[in-house]
Amino acid sequence: MKDSYGRTIDYMRISVTDRCNLRCKYCMPEGIRCVPSEEILTLEEICQVAACGGELGIRHIRITGGEPLVRKNCCHLVRQLKGLSGIEKVTITTNGMLLKEHLEDLVEGGIDGINISMDTRDRQRFREITGSDGAEQVLESIRLAAARPVAVKVNAVSLDLGEENLVRMAELAREYPVDVRFIEMMPIGYGKAFPVMDHGKLLERLGKLYPGLEDDPRVHGSGPAVYYRIPGFKGSIGLISAIHGKFCDRCNRVRLTSQGQLKTCLCYEDGADLRAILRGEGKAETRRQLLLEAIRQAVEKKPAAHCFDCPGQITEQRSMVMIGG
Ligand code: SAM
Ligand code: SF4
């Protein structure tokens, strides 16, 4: 699918739940209420949207959340999505807490990539950020996933936890064949209350810490990360810099929220209410046609760029846990 700015839209992020087993301060702090489960799309409804996406040119689907692995039958969903016409790649973004018990199923289901979110390896800091004593569990997930024939990336939101934290996170890419990506905090939901670390400065710091750091021109996926390699490292270091390295001109994605809204930009609340169509009256074929049309129209109206630099213009009020990152 092309949008009105000529960008190819072939990537759909699907949030399968707004529930999570962690309480990251910038995403889903303690006390946040979840929506009633009947408001969340069923797996069948998700597949119907994904099938329409595949028909329209979506080639890569990423399953996210909330925490996708708290949703029952998430691994089964991977299998179903992999079987859809047009869908070439299905990946998942997880906090890693439940990955150990689902890894086998995901790999057998044909998962093409696993992104594991972890901001710090330090046990105490991990607890402060997520409300859970899970650092060792997530590290074990990283180790186990890295040993499987699947692309693994570690995603760390840049929280400026000091040089030691930066080095310990980067070193994961030396220890394991995983890419470690640092993500600039985006002013969405509870993230608004956190400072944004300038990745230009982060890159300088990395360059001093690792003098051999050099550009890595290889393609690592379908996202906006810019990669660097360091001699002796098995994986690369990636920077996702939505604020200081705006990449909207290369945007290739839409997002389906767990409640069935198709969002075309993180910054704005607008989107197509696909759940209303899925649960509407009429024959299945009529609803399918309506879904196709609604997706087409939403993509047609996709904004040129985010407005994170003008906070007053951000209309998205939902938290990241509702949207899926
Ligand atoms: N629970 C899963 C996880 O943590 O990987 C998937 C959902 S989570 C919302 C997806 C990603 O969004 C995580 O890597 C998380 O760190 C990131 N994230 C959450 N809030 C953010 C924000 N305000 N800015 C940038 N990234 C954010
Ligand atoms: Fe849960 Fe992921 Fe949000 Fe953390 S970032 S609260 S793990 S959804």
Short mmCIF file of C-alpha atoms and ligand atoms in Angstrom, two decimals:
data_model
loop_
_atom_site.label_atom_id
_atom_site.label_comp_id
_atom_site.label_asym_id
_atom_site.label_seq_id
_atom_site.Cartn_x
_atom_site.Cartn_y
_atom_site.Cartn_z
CA MET A 1 0.00 0.00 0.00
CA LYS A 2 1.21 3.51 -0.73
CA ASP A 3 0.11 6.43 1.40
CA SER A 4 -0.49 9.92 0.02
CA TYR A 5 3.21 10.81 0.54
CA GLY A 6 4.37 7.86 -1.54
CA ARG A 7 5.55 5.81 1.43
CA THR A 8 5.11 2.05 1.19
CA ILE A 9 3.10 0.76 4.13
CA ASP A 10 3.87 -2.91 4.58
CA TYR A 11 4.26 -3.29 8.34
CA MET A 12 1.48 -3.69 10.91
CA ARG A 13 2.04 -3.74 14.65
CA ILE A 14 -0.77 -5.54 16.43
CA SER A 15 -1.34 -5.07 20.14
CA VAL A 16 -3.06 -8.22 21.36
CA THR A 17 -3.73 -7.08 24.93
CA ASP A 18 -3.58 -4.06 27.21
CA ARG A 19 -2.66 -6.32 30.15
CA CYS A 20 0.87 -6.66 31.39
CA ASN A 21 2.79 -8.54 34.04
CA LEU A 22 5.19 -5.62 34.58
CA ARG A 23 4.54 -2.04 35.61
CA CYS A 24 7.17 -0.01 33.76
CA LYS A 25 6.96 3.53 35.09
CA TYR A 26 6.89 5.16 31.67
CA CYS A 27 4.33 2.78 30.20
CA MET A 28 1.95 1.20 32.70
CA PRO A 29 2.60 2.41 36.21
CA GLU A 30 0.83 0.90 39.21
CA GLY A 31 -2.85 1.70 39.41
CA ILE A 32 -3.64 1.91 35.72
CA ARG A 33 -6.97 0.27 34.85
CA CYS A 34 -7.33 -2.25 32.05
CA VAL A 35 -10.27 -2.17 29.66
CA PRO A 36 -12.99 -4.84 30.01
CA SER A 37 -11.97 -7.97 28.13
CA GLU A 38 -15.01 -7.86 25.83
CA GLU A 39 -13.61 -4.62 24.40
CA ILE A 40 -10.42 -6.37 23.31
CA LEU A 41 -10.37 -7.94 19.86
CA THR A 42 -10.66 -11.70 19.81
CA LEU A 43 -7.88 -13.64 18.13
CA GLU A 44 -10.28 -14.39 15.30
CA GLU A 45 -10.98 -10.69 14.82
CA ILE A 46 -7.26 -9.95 14.85
CA CYS A 47 -6.77 -12.56 12.13
CA GLN A 48 -9.53 -11.03 10.04
CA VAL A 49 -7.83 -7.63 10.15
CA ALA A 50 -4.43 -9.18 9.46
CA ALA A 51 -5.84 -11.10 6.50
CA CYS A 52 -7.16 -7.84 5.03
CA GLY A 53 -3.77 -6.28 5.70
CA GLY A 54 -2.07 -9.12 3.82
CA GLU A 55 -4.43 -8.58 0.91
CA LEU A 56 -3.57 -4.87 0.83
CA GLY A 57 0.20 -5.26 0.98
CA ILE A 58 1.11 -5.74 4.63
CA ARG A 59 4.06 -8.15 4.64
CA HIS A 60 5.35 -7.96 8.21
CA ILE A 61 3.28 -8.24 11.38
CA ARG A 62 4.67 -7.61 14.84
CA ILE A 63 2.70 -8.86 17.82
CA THR A 64 2.96 -6.60 20.82
CA GLY A 65 0.89 -5.45 23.80
CA GLY A 66 0.69 -4.86 26.80
CA GLU A 67 2.60 -8.04 27.25
CA PRO A 68 1.60 -10.32 24.36
CA LEU A 69 2.62 -13.51 26.14
CA VAL A 70 0.06 -12.96 28.92
CA ARG A 71 -2.62 -13.42 26.27
CA LYS A 72 -3.77 -17.01 26.08
CA ASN A 73 -3.05 -18.68 22.74
CA CYS A 74 -0.65 -15.99 21.62
CA CYS A 75 1.65 -18.65 20.12
CA HIS A 76 -1.29 -20.11 18.24
CA LEU A 77 -1.94 -16.65 16.81
CA VAL A 78 1.62 -16.59 15.46
CA ARG A 79 0.92 -19.80 13.56
CA GLN A 80 -2.33 -18.42 12.17
CA LEU A 81 -0.76 -15.14 11.08
CA LYS A 82 2.11 -16.99 9.43
CA GLY A 83 -0.41 -18.89 7.35
CA LEU A 84 -2.10 -15.79 5.95
CA SER A 85 -1.70 -14.95 2.32
CA GLY A 86 0.76 -12.10 1.77
CA ILE A 87 2.23 -12.19 5.29
CA GLU A 88 5.93 -12.97 4.99
CA LYS A 89 7.17 -12.25 8.47
CA VAL A 90 5.69 -12.44 11.96
CA THR A 91 7.69 -11.13 14.90
CA ILE A 92 6.98 -10.39 18.55
CA THR A 93 7.99 -7.78 21.11
CA THR A 94 7.94 -9.07 24.67
CA ASN A 95 9.25 -8.11 28.08
CA GLY A 96 10.76 -11.59 28.27
CA MET A 97 9.22 -12.54 31.62
CA LEU A 98 7.25 -15.48 30.17
CA LEU A 99 9.41 -16.14 27.15
CA LYS A 100 11.17 -19.20 28.53
CA GLU A 101 7.93 -21.18 28.70
CA HIS A 102 6.71 -20.03 25.26
CA LEU A 103 9.97 -19.98 23.31
CA GLU A 104 9.64 -23.47 21.91
CA ASP A 105 6.07 -22.85 20.72
CA LEU A 106 7.02 -19.55 19.13
CA VAL A 107 9.96 -21.06 17.27
CA GLU A 108 7.89 -24.03 16.16
CA GLY A 109 5.14 -21.65 15.07
CA GLY A 110 7.64 -19.99 12.75
CA ILE A 111 8.32 -16.73 14.57
CA ASP A 112 10.78 -14.66 12.51
CA GLY A 113 12.12 -12.41 15.22
CA ILE A 114 11.89 -11.80 18.95
CA ASN A 115 12.48 -8.39 20.48
CA ILE A 116 13.02 -8.45 24.21
CA SER A 117 12.66 -5.23 26.16
CA MET A 118 15.09 -4.62 28.99
CA ASP A 119 16.36 -1.23 30.12
CA THR A 120 18.88 -2.39 32.69
CA ARG A 121 20.61 -5.58 33.81
CA ASP A 122 20.89 -4.28 37.32
CA ARG A 123 18.49 -6.16 39.56
CA GLN A 124 17.62 -3.26 41.85
CA ARG A 125 17.18 -0.77 39.00
CA PHE A 126 15.11 -3.27 37.06
CA ARG A 127 12.84 -3.53 40.08
CA GLU A 128 12.58 0.25 40.36
CA ILE A 129 11.63 0.62 36.69
CA THR A 130 9.31 -2.36 36.27
CA GLY A 131 8.06 -3.03 39.80
CA SER A 132 9.28 -6.61 39.50
CA ASP A 133 12.32 -8.61 40.50
CA GLY A 134 12.68 -10.06 37.02
CA ALA A 135 16.09 -9.05 35.71
CA GLU A 136 17.55 -12.55 35.93
CA GLN A 137 14.46 -14.05 34.31
CA VAL A 138 14.67 -11.67 31.35
CA LEU A 139 18.41 -12.22 30.99
CA GLU A 140 17.78 -15.95 30.88
CA SER A 141 15.18 -15.40 28.17
CA ILE A 142 17.70 -13.41 26.15
CA ARG A 143 20.28 -16.17 26.54
CA LEU A 144 17.82 -18.91 25.56
CA ALA A 145 16.33 -16.99 22.62
CA ALA A 146 19.80 -16.11 21.32
CA ALA A 147 20.59 -19.83 21.15
CA ARG A 148 17.65 -20.47 18.83
CA PRO A 149 17.59 -19.98 15.05
CA VAL A 150 15.69 -16.71 15.28
CA ALA A 151 16.71 -13.04 15.09
CA VAL A 152 16.81 -11.58 18.60
CA LYS A 153 16.98 -7.91 19.50
CA VAL A 154 17.12 -6.30 22.91
CA ASN A 155 15.26 -3.00 23.21
CA ALA A 156 16.28 -0.56 25.94
CA VAL A 157 14.56 2.77 26.43
CA SER A 158 17.29 5.38 26.99
CA LEU A 159 16.73 6.43 30.58
CA ASP A 160 20.20 7.82 31.26
CA LEU A 161 21.03 5.34 33.97
CA GLY A 162 24.73 6.15 33.72
CA GLU A 163 27.72 4.87 31.84
CA GLU A 164 27.93 1.55 33.60
CA ASN A 165 24.37 0.73 32.61
CA LEU A 166 25.06 1.74 29.02
CA VAL A 167 28.13 -0.49 28.86
CA ARG A 168 26.44 -3.46 30.51
CA MET A 169 23.54 -3.25 28.06
CA ALA A 170 25.84 -2.82 25.04
CA GLU A 171 27.91 -5.79 26.21
CA LEU A 172 24.91 -8.05 25.65
CA ALA A 173 25.76 -7.72 21.94
CA ARG A 174 29.28 -8.95 22.66
CA GLU A 175 28.11 -11.88 24.77
CA TYR A 176 25.26 -13.01 22.52
CA PRO A 177 24.36 -12.77 18.82
CA VAL A 178 21.72 -10.14 19.54
CA ASP A 179 21.33 -6.55 18.40
CA VAL A 180 21.00 -4.13 21.30
CA ARG A 181 18.89 -1.08 20.46
CA PHE A 182 18.50 2.06 22.48
CA ILE A 183 15.18 3.86 22.04
CA GLU A 184 14.59 7.54 22.70
CA MET A 185 11.72 8.03 25.13
CA MET A 186 8.65 9.25 23.26
CA PRO A 187 6.24 11.75 24.82
CA ILE A 188 3.30 9.36 24.74
CA GLY A 189 1.33 8.45 27.84
CA TYR A 190 3.43 8.29 31.00
CA GLY A 191 6.55 8.71 28.88
CA LYS A 192 5.76 12.43 28.77
CA ALA A 193 7.04 12.80 32.32
CA PHE A 194 10.50 11.45 31.43
CA PRO A 195 13.41 13.32 29.91
CA VAL A 196 14.51 12.41 26.39
CA MET A 197 18.13 11.44 26.08
CA ASP A 198 19.68 12.89 22.94
CA HIS A 199 20.99 9.97 20.93
CA GLY A 200 23.55 12.20 19.26
CA LYS A 201 25.20 12.44 22.68
CA LEU A 202 24.65 8.74 23.34
CA LEU A 203 26.47 7.93 20.10
CA GLU A 204 29.39 10.13 21.17
CA ARG A 205 29.57 8.30 24.48
CA LEU A 206 29.48 4.94 22.75
CA GLY A 207 32.21 6.08 20.37
CA LYS A 208 34.47 6.98 23.30
CA LEU A 209 33.73 3.76 25.14
CA TYR A 210 34.23 1.66 22.00
CA PRO A 211 36.74 3.43 19.72
CA GLY A 212 36.26 0.79 16.98
CA LEU A 213 32.55 1.61 16.63
CA GLU A 214 31.62 2.06 13.00
CA ASP A 215 28.51 2.34 10.81
CA ASP A 216 26.81 -0.95 10.10
CA PRO A 217 25.12 -0.60 6.71
CA ARG A 218 23.54 -4.07 6.78
CA VAL A 219 19.75 -4.30 6.82
CA HIS A 220 18.61 -5.59 10.23
CA GLY A 221 14.84 -5.50 9.86
CA SER A 222 12.04 -3.26 8.71
CA GLY A 223 12.36 -0.60 11.41
CA PRO A 224 13.93 2.82 11.74
CA ALA A 225 16.99 1.87 13.82
CA VAL A 226 20.41 3.06 12.67
CA TYR A 227 23.04 0.40 13.35
CA TYR A 228 26.69 0.39 14.40
CA ARG A 229 29.10 -2.44 14.85
CA ILE A 230 31.92 -2.91 17.29
CA PRO A 231 34.89 -5.21 16.61
CA GLY A 232 34.54 -8.47 18.52
CA PHE A 233 30.79 -8.09 19.04
CA LYS A 234 28.42 -10.79 17.82
CA GLY A 235 25.51 -8.38 17.43
CA SER A 236 25.17 -4.73 16.49
CA ILE A 237 24.16 -1.64 18.42
CA GLY A 238 21.09 0.18 17.14
CA LEU A 239 19.73 3.62 17.86
CA ILE A 240 16.04 4.42 17.43
CA SER A 241 15.86 8.16 17.67
CA ALA A 242 12.30 9.28 17.04
CA ILE A 243 12.96 12.72 18.52
CA HIS A 244 16.54 13.63 17.59
CA GLY A 245 16.63 11.64 14.38
CA LYS A 246 13.10 11.91 13.03
CA PHE A 247 12.46 9.15 10.51
CA CYS A 248 8.84 9.86 9.49
CA ASP A 249 9.80 10.16 5.83
CA ARG A 250 10.68 6.45 5.95
CA CYS A 251 7.67 5.38 8.02
CA ASN A 252 6.29 2.06 6.81
CA ARG A 253 3.78 1.17 9.52
CA VAL A 254 0.30 1.18 10.94
CA ARG A 255 -0.75 0.04 14.40
CA LEU A 256 -3.77 -1.95 15.50
CA THR A 257 -4.64 -1.29 19.14
CA SER A 258 -5.97 -4.09 21.30
CA GLN A 259 -9.40 -2.45 21.04
CA GLY A 260 -9.33 -2.54 17.28
CA GLN A 261 -8.41 0.97 16.29
CA LEU A 262 -6.09 1.26 13.32
CA LYS A 263 -3.62 4.05 14.10
CA THR A 264 -1.47 5.54 11.40
CA CYS A 265 0.77 7.73 13.58
CA LEU A 266 1.80 7.40 17.25
CA CYS A 267 1.27 11.08 17.83
CA TYR A 268 -2.39 11.41 16.95
CA GLU A 269 -5.45 9.75 18.40
CA ASP A 270 -7.21 9.45 15.01
CA GLY A 271 -7.66 6.13 13.41
CA ALA A 272 -10.18 3.78 11.92
CA ASP A 273 -12.50 1.92 14.27
CA LEU A 274 -12.12 -1.55 12.80
CA ARG A 275 -13.82 -3.20 15.77
CA ALA A 276 -17.08 -1.46 14.89
CA ILE A 277 -16.86 -3.01 11.44
CA LEU A 278 -15.82 -6.44 12.72
CA ARG A 279 -18.76 -6.51 15.12
CA GLY A 280 -21.22 -4.81 12.80
CA GLU A 281 -24.25 -6.24 11.12
CA GLY A 282 -24.29 -7.87 7.73
CA LYS A 283 -22.64 -10.71 5.90
CA ALA A 284 -19.00 -11.66 6.50
CA GLU A 285 -18.07 -10.70 2.94
CA THR A 286 -19.65 -7.23 3.32
CA ARG A 287 -17.71 -6.68 6.54
CA ARG A 288 -14.51 -7.82 4.84
CA GLN A 289 -15.03 -5.29 2.07
CA LEU A 290 -15.71 -2.58 4.64
CA LEU A 291 -12.54 -3.51 6.52
CA LEU A 292 -10.46 -3.34 3.34
CA GLU A 293 -11.91 0.06 2.53
CA ALA A 294 -11.39 1.39 6.07
CA ILE A 295 -7.74 0.28 6.07
CA ARG A 296 -7.16 1.82 2.64
CA GLN A 297 -8.72 5.10 3.70
CA ALA A 298 -6.79 5.25 6.98
CA VAL A 299 -3.50 4.71 5.13
CA GLU A 300 -4.50 7.35 2.59
CA LYS A 301 -4.89 9.83 5.48
CA LYS A 302 -1.66 8.87 7.27
CA PRO A 303 -0.02 12.08 8.52
CA ALA A 304 3.29 13.21 7.04
CA ALA A 305 5.08 13.25 10.37
CA HIS A 306 4.78 13.15 14.14
CA CYS A 307 4.72 16.36 16.14
CA PHE A 308 6.71 15.32 19.19
CA ASP A 309 8.62 18.61 18.93
CA CYS A 310 5.33 20.55 19.44
CA PRO A 311 3.82 18.79 22.48
CA GLY A 312 0.66 20.94 22.31
CA GLN A 313 -0.23 19.30 19.01
CA ILE A 314 -0.02 15.72 20.28
CA THR A 315 -3.59 14.46 20.42
CA GLU A 316 -2.87 10.88 21.49
CA GLN A 317 -3.93 10.57 25.13
CA ARG A 318 -3.59 6.84 25.54
CA SER A 319 -0.67 5.20 27.28
CA MET A 320 1.86 3.13 25.39
CA VAL A 321 0.54 -0.06 26.95
CA MET A 322 -2.72 0.56 25.08
CA ILE A 323 -0.97 1.21 21.78
CA GLY A 324 1.80 -1.35 21.77
CA GLY A 325 4.94 0.75 21.34
N1 SAM B 1 5.38 -5.61 26.87
C1 SAM B 1 6.17 -5.71 25.70
C2 SAM B 1 7.54 -5.12 25.91
O1 SAM B 1 7.76 -4.45 26.91
O2 SAM B 1 8.39 -5.38 25.06
C3 SAM B 1 5.54 -5.09 24.47
C4 SAM B 1 4.81 -3.79 24.62
S1 SAM B 1 5.82 -2.38 25.06
C5 SAM B 1 4.64 -1.10 25.02
C6 SAM B 1 6.78 -2.17 23.57
C7 SAM B 1 7.99 -1.29 23.71
O3 SAM B 1 7.59 0.05 23.92
C8 SAM B 1 8.92 -1.64 24.86
O4 SAM B 1 10.21 -1.84 24.36
C9 SAM B 1 8.87 -0.42 25.74
O5 SAM B 1 10.08 -0.20 26.41
C10 SAM B 1 8.55 0.67 24.73
N2 SAM B 1 7.98 1.89 25.28
C11 SAM B 1 6.98 2.02 26.18
N3 SAM B 1 6.72 3.32 26.41
C12 SAM B 1 7.57 4.04 25.63
C13 SAM B 1 7.80 5.43 25.39
N4 SAM B 1 7.08 6.36 26.00
N5 SAM B 1 8.75 5.79 24.51
C14 SAM B 1 9.49 4.84 23.88
N6 SAM B 1 9.32 3.52 24.04
C15 SAM B 1 8.38 3.12 24.92
FE1 SF4 B 2 4.43 -3.87 30.17
FE2 SF4 B 2 6.00 -3.59 28.03
FE3 SF4 B 2 4.70 -1.51 29.06
FE4 SF4 B 2 6.67 -2.54 30.44
S1 SF4 B 2 6.85 -1.58 28.43
S2 SF4 B 2 4.65 -1.99 31.26
S3 SF4 B 2 6.53 -4.65 29.93
S4 SF4 B 2 3.79 -3.24 28.12
#
